[in-house]
XYZ file of N, CA and C in Angstrom:
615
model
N 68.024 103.911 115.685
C 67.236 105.142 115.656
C 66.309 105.177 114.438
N 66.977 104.635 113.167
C 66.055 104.846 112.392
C 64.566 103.634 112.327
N 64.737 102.714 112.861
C 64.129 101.887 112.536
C 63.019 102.324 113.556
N 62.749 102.988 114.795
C 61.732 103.531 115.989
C 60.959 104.354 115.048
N 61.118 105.188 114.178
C 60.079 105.452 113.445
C 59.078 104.458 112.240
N 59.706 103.754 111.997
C 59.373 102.546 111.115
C 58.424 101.464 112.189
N 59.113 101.272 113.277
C 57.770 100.635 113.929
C 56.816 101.517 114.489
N 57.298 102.328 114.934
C 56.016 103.226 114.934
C 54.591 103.659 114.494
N 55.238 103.454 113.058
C 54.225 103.760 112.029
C 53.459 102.359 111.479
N 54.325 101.318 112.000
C 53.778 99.564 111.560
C 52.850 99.399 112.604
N 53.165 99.968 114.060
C 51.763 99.834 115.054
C 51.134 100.655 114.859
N 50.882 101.339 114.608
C 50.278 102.540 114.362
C 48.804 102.061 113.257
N 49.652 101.212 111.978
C 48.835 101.156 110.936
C 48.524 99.287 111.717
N 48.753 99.120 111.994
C 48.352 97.908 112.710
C 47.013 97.853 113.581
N 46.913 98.645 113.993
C 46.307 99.342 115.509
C 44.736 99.480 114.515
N 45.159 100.572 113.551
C 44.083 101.086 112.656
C 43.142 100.047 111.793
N 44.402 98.650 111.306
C 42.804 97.733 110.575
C 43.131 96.543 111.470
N 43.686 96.198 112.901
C 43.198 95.231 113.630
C 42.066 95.054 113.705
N 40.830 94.122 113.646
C 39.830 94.142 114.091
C 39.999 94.265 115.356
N 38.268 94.382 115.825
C 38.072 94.564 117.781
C 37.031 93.613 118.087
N 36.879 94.185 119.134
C 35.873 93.058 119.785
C 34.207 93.934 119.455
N 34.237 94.984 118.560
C 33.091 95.211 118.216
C 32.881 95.125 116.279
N 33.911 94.399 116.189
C 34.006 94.531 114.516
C 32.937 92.916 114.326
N 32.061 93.674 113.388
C 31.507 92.735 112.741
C 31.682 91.126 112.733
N 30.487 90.020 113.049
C 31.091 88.604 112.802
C 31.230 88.388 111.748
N 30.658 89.013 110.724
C 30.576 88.287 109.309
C 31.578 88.867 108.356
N 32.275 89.941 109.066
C 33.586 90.466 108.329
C 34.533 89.879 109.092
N 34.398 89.190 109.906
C 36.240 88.715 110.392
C 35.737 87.039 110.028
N 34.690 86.414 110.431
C 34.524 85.469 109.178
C 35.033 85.536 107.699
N 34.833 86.262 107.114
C 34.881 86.089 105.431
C 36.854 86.734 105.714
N 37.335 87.456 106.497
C 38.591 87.594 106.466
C 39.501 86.122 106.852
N 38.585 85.415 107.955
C 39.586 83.879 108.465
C 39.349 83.130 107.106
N 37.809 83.038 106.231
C 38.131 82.346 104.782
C 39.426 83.198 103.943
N 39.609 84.160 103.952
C 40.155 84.599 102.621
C 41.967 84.240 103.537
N 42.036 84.131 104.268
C 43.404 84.432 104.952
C 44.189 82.532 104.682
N 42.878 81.860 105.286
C 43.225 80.479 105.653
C 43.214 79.873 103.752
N 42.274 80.414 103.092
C 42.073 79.519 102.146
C 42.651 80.189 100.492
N 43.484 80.924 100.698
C 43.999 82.008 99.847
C 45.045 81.121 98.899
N 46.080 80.483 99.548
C 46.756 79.830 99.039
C 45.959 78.655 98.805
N 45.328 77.786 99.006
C 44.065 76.607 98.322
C 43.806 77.084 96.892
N 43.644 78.709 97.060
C 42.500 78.981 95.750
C 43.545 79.735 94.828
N 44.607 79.673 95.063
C 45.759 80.451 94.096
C 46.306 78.603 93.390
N 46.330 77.828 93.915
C 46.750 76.981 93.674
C 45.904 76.019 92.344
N 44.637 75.847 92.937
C 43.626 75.730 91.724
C 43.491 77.128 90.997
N 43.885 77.871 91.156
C 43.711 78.696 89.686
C 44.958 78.705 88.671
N 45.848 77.929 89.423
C 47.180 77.846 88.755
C 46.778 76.533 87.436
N 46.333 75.335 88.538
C 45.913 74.295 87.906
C 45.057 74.795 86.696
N 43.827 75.449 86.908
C 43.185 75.477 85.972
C 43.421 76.126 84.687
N 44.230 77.473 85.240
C 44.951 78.250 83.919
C 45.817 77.050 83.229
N 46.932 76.672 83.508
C 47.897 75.341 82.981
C 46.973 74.879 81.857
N 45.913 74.087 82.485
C 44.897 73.331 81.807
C 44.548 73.990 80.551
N 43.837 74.953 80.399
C 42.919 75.497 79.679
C 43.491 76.910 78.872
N 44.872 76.917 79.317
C 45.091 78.070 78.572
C 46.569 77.976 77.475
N 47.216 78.420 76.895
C 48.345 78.490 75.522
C 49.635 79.001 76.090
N 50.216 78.259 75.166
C 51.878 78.827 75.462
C 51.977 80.001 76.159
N 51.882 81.222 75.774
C 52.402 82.259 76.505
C 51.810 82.067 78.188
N 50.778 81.936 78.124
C 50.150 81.875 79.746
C 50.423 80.909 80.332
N 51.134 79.524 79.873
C 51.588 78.709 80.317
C 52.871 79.450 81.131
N 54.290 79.833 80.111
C 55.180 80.127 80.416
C 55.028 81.302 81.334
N 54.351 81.782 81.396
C 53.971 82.889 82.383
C 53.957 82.483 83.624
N 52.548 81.431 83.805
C 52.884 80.554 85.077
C 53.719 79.884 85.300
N 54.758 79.667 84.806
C 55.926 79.078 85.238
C 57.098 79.973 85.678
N 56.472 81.100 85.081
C 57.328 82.105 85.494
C 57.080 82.903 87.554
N 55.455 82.562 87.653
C 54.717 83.202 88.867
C 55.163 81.809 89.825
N 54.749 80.441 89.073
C 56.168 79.834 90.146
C 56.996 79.479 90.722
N 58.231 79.869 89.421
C 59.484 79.611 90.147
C 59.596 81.301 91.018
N 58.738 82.468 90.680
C 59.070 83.212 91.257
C 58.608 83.331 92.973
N 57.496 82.755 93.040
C 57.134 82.580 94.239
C 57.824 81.383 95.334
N 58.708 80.499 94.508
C 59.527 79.577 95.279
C 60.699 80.214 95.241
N 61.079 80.878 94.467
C 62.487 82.106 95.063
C 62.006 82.498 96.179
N 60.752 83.449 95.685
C 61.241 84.528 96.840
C 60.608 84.116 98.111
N 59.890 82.466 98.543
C 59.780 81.563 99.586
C 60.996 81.394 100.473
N 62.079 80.974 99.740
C 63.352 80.923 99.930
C 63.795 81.892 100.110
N 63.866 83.097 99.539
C 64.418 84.503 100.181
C 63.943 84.504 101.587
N 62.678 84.967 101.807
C 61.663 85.050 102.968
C 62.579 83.937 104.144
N 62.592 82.947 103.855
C 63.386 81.649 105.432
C 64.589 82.339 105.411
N 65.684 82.879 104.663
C 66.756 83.444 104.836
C 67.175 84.952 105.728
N 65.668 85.327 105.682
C 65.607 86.807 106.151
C 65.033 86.321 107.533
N 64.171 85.247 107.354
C 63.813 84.716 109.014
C 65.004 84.135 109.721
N 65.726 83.560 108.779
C 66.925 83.164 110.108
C 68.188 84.255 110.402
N 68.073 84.910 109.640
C 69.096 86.161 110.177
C 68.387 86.962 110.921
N 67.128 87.200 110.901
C 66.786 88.107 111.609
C 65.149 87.957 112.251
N 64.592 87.770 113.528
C 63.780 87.693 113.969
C 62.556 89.081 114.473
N 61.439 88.920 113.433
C 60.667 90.099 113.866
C 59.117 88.836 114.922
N 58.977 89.683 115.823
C 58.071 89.011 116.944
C 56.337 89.202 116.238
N 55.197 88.667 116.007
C 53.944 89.091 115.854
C 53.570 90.110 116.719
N 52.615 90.262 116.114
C 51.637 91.453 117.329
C 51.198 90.697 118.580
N 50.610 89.544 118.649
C 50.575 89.287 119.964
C 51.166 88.971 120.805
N 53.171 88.563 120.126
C 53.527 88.370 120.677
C 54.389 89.705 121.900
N 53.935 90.630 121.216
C 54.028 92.022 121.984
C 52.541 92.768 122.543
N 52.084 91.891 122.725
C 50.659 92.227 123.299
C 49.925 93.213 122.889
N 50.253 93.526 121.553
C 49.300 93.870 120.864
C 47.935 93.550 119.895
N 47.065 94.404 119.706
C 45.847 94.402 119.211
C 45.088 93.074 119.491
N 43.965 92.513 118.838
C 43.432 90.985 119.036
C 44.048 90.181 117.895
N 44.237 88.554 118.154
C 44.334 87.907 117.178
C 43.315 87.166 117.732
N 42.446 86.945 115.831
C 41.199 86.067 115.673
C 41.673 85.028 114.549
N 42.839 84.846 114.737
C 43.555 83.783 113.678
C 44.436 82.928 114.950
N 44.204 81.553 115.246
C 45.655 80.579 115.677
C 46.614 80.627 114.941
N 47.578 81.014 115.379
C 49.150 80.705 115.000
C 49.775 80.637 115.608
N 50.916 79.740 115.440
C 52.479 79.736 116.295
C 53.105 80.909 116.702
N 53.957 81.504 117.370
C 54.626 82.529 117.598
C 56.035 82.403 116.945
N 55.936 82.381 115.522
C 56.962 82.275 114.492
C 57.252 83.777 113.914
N 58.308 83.900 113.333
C 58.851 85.161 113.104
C 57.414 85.958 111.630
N 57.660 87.101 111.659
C 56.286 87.680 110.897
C 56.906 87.992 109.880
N 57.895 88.675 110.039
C 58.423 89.544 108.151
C 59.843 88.441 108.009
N 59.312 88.042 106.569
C 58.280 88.637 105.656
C 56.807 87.914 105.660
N 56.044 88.329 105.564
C 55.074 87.304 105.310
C 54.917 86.098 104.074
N 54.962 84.901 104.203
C 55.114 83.625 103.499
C 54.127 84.052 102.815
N 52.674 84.173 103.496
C 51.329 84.508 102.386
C 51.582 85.426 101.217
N 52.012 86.728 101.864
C 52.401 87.847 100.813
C 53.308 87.347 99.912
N 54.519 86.919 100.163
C 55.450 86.642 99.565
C 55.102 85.460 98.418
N 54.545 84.554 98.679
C 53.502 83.339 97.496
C 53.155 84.175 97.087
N 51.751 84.683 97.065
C 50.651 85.159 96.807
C 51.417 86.325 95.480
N 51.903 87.874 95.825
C 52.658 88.538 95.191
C 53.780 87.814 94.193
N 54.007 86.851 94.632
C 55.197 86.195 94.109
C 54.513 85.747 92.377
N 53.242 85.115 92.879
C 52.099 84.591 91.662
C 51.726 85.412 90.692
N 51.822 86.774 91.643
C 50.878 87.521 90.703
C 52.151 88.365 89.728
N 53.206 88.876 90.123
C 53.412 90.004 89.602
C 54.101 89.827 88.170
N 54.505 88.138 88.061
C 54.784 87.961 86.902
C 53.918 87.735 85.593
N 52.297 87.340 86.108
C 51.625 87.269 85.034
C 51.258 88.834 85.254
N 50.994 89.659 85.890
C 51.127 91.293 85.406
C 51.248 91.516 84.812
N 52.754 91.350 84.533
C 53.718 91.923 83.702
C 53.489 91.165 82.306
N 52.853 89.877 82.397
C 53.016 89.644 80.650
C 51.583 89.331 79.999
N 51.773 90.600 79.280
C 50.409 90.685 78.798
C 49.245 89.885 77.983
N 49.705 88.659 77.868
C 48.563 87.557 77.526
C 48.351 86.897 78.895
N 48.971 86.922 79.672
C 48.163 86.901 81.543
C 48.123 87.581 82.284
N 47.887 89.040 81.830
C 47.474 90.201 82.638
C 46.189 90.079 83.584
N 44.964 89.819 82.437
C 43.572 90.348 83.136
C 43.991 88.522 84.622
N 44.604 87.484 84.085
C 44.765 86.726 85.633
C 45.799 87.002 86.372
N 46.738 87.877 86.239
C 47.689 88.263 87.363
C 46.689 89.587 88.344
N 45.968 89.952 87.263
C 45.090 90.840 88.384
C 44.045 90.097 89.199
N 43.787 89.115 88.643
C 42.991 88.304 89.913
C 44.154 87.927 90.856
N 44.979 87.587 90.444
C 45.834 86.742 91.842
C 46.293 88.100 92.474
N 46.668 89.247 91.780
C 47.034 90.473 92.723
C 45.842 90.775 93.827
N 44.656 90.582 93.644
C 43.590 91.072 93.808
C 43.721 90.373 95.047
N 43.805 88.913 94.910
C 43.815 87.866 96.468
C 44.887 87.696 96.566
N 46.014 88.641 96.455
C 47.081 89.065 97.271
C 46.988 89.967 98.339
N 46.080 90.825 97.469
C 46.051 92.287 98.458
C 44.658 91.618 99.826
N 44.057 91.160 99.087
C 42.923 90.540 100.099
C 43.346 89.988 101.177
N 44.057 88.762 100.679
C 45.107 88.397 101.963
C 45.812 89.089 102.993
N 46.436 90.023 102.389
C 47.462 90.837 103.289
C 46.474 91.701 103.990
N 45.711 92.110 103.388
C 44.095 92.585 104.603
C 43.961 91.888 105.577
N 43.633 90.602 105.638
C 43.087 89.674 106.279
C 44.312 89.337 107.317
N 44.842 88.878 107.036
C 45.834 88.605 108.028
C 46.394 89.921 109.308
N 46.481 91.160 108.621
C 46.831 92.094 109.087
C 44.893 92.650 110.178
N 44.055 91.995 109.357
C 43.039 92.269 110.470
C 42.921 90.827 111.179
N 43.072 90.122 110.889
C 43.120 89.225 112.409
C 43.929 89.125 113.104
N 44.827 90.167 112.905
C 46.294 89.949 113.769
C 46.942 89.645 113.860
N 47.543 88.392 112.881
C 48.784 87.515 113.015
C 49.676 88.444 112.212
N 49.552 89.657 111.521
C 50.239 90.025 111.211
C 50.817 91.311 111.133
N 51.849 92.434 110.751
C 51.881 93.930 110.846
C 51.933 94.054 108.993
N 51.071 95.197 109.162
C 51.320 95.982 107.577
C 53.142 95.790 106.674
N 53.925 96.172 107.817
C 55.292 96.243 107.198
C 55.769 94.443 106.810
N 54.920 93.741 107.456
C 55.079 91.986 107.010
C 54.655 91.790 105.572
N 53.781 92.759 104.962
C 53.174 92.664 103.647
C 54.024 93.248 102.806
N 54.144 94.315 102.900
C 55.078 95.303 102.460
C 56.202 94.523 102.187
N 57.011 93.732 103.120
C 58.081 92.830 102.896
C 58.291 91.880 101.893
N 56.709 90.916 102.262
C 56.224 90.089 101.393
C 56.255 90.525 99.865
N 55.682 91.330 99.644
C 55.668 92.390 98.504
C 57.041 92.479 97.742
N 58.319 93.173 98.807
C 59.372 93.409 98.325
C 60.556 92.415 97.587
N 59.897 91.638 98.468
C 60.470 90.063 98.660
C 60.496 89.401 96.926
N 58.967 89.680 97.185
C 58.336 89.294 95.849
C 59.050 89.987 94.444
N 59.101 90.912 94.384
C 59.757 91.876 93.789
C 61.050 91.506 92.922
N 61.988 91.300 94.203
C 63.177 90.734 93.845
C 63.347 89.768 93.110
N 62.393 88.949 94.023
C 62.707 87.080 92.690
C 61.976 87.159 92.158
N 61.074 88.387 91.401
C 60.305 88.859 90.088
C 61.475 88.986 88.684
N 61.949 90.133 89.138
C 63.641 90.568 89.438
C 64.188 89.417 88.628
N 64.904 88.735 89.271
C 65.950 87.274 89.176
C 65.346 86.720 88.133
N 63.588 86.258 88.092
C 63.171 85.500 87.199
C 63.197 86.129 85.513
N 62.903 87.393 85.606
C 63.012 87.971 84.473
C 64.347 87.785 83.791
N 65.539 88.315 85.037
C 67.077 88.285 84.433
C 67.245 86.900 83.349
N 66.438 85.895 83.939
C 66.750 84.434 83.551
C 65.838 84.343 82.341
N 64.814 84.882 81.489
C 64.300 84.608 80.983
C 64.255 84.076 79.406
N 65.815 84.396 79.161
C 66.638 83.921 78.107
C 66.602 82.132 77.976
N 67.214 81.816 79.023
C 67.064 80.373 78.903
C 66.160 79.318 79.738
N 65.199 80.492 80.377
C 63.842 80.035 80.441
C 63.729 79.557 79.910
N 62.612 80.422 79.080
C 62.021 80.386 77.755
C 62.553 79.800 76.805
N 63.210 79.716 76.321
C 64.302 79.182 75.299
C 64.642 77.592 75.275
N 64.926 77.223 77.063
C 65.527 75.767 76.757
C 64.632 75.142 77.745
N 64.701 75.832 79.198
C 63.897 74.805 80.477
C 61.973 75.080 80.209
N 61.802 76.080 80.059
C 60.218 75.628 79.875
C 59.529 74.805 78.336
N 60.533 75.266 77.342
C 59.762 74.273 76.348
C 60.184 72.801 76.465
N 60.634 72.361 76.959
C 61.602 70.612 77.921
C 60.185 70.714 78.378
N 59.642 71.626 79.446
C 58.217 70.926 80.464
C 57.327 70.993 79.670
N 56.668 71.751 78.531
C 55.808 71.913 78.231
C 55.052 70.476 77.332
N 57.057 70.094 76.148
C 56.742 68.988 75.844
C 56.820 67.555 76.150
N 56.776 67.838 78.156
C 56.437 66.250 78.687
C 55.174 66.391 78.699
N 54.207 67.468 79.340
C 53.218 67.877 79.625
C 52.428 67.000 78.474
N 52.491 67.653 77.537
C 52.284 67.627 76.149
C 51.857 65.311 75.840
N 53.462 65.036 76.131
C 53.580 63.776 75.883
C 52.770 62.716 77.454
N 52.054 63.433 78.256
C 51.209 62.822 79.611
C 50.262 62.716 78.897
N 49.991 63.623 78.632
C 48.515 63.407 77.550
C 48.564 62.685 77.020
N 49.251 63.303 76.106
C 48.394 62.176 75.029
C 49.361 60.056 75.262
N 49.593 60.347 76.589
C 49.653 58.809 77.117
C 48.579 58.649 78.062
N 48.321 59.155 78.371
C 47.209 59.129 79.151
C 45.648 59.128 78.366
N 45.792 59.583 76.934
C 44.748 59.892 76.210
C 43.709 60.613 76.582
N 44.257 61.684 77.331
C 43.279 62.981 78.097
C 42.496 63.802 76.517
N 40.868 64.227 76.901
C 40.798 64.250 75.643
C 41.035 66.003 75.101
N 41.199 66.057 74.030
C 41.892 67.668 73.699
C 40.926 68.776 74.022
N 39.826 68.272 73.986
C 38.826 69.413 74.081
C 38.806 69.824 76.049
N 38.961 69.044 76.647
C 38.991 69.431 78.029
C 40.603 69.879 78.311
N 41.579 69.055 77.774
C 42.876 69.383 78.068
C 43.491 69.630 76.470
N 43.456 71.061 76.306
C 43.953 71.548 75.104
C 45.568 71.622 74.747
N 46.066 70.675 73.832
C 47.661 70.963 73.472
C 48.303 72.212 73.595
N 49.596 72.140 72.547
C 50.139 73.485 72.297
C 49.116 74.535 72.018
């Protein structure tokens, strides 16, 4: 009983930013780029921050991805206990995205994507870039939810998901910080300069 109001309100808000067959080409274009290529461009911005930026924003990103490979792993655990169907696979709204007819919540995108962002949020020498990756979090979960492969409450999940092994990663941040990220930082450290990468493009500690 309780859950008939909960989908209710997921088709409902589904219904409302599905695209149609009179929605714009050049907005469900720029939604199949941001949907398909979201994780591509979270990935090089990971790379490039690593590269070019200092301890704290390092450990930060290490923090956005062990949190986003938690809560990856949360997300398959909630898919095999429990199966939610897509929208088309209930013949709803249009999908202008190919996909499999694989379970929807939580959403994998949301769940990465949020997973990336909410830990550099939170720490304030990678704030102003956790708001970019929040930014093409939320973009994403647009996009997907207007081409259809997905319902609002799949984001929301993604989101929550995210949350949790935000959560977990923080609890751990004692011997994070402390023992397992300064171990990576100074192999990182020792590639270089075997590699003789030069400092001004790839900056040390």
């Amino acid at each position: 009983m309780f859950a008939e109001p909960i989908e209710g309100w997921n088709e409902w808000l589904f219904a409302l930013v599905n695209a149609g067959a009179s929605s714009p080409p050049g907005l469900v274009a720029l939604a199949r780029v941001i949907a398909e290529g979201a994780p591509t461009l979270a990935a090089l911005m990971l790379v490039l921050l690593w590269v070019r930026q200092g301890r704290a924003v390092r450990f930060a990103l290490l923090d956005a991805t062990a949190t986003a490979l938690v809560g990856l792993a949360i997300a398959q655990v909630i898919v095999a206990l429990w199966y939610h169907p897509r929208p088309a696979e209930l013949g709803l709204g249009r999908q202008f995205l190919d996909h499999a007819p694989e379970a929807s919540f939580p959403s994998d995108h949301a769940t990465l994507l949020f997973g990336l962002a909410l830990p550099l949020v939170f720490e304030r020498a990678a704030r102003p870039f956790g708001l970019a990756f929040l930014a093409l979090a939320l973009g994403t979960a647009w996009a997907r939810v207007y081409l259809g492969v997905h319902f609002p409450a799949d984001m929301l999940g993604g989101l929550a998901v995210a949350l949790v092994a935000c959560g977990g990663i923080v609890a751990l941040r004692g011997p994070l910080h402390g023992r397992l990220y300064p171990v990576a930082l100074g192999l990182y450290d020792r590639v270089l300069r075997k590699l003789h990468l030069p400092e001004a493009l790839f900056p040390r500690r």
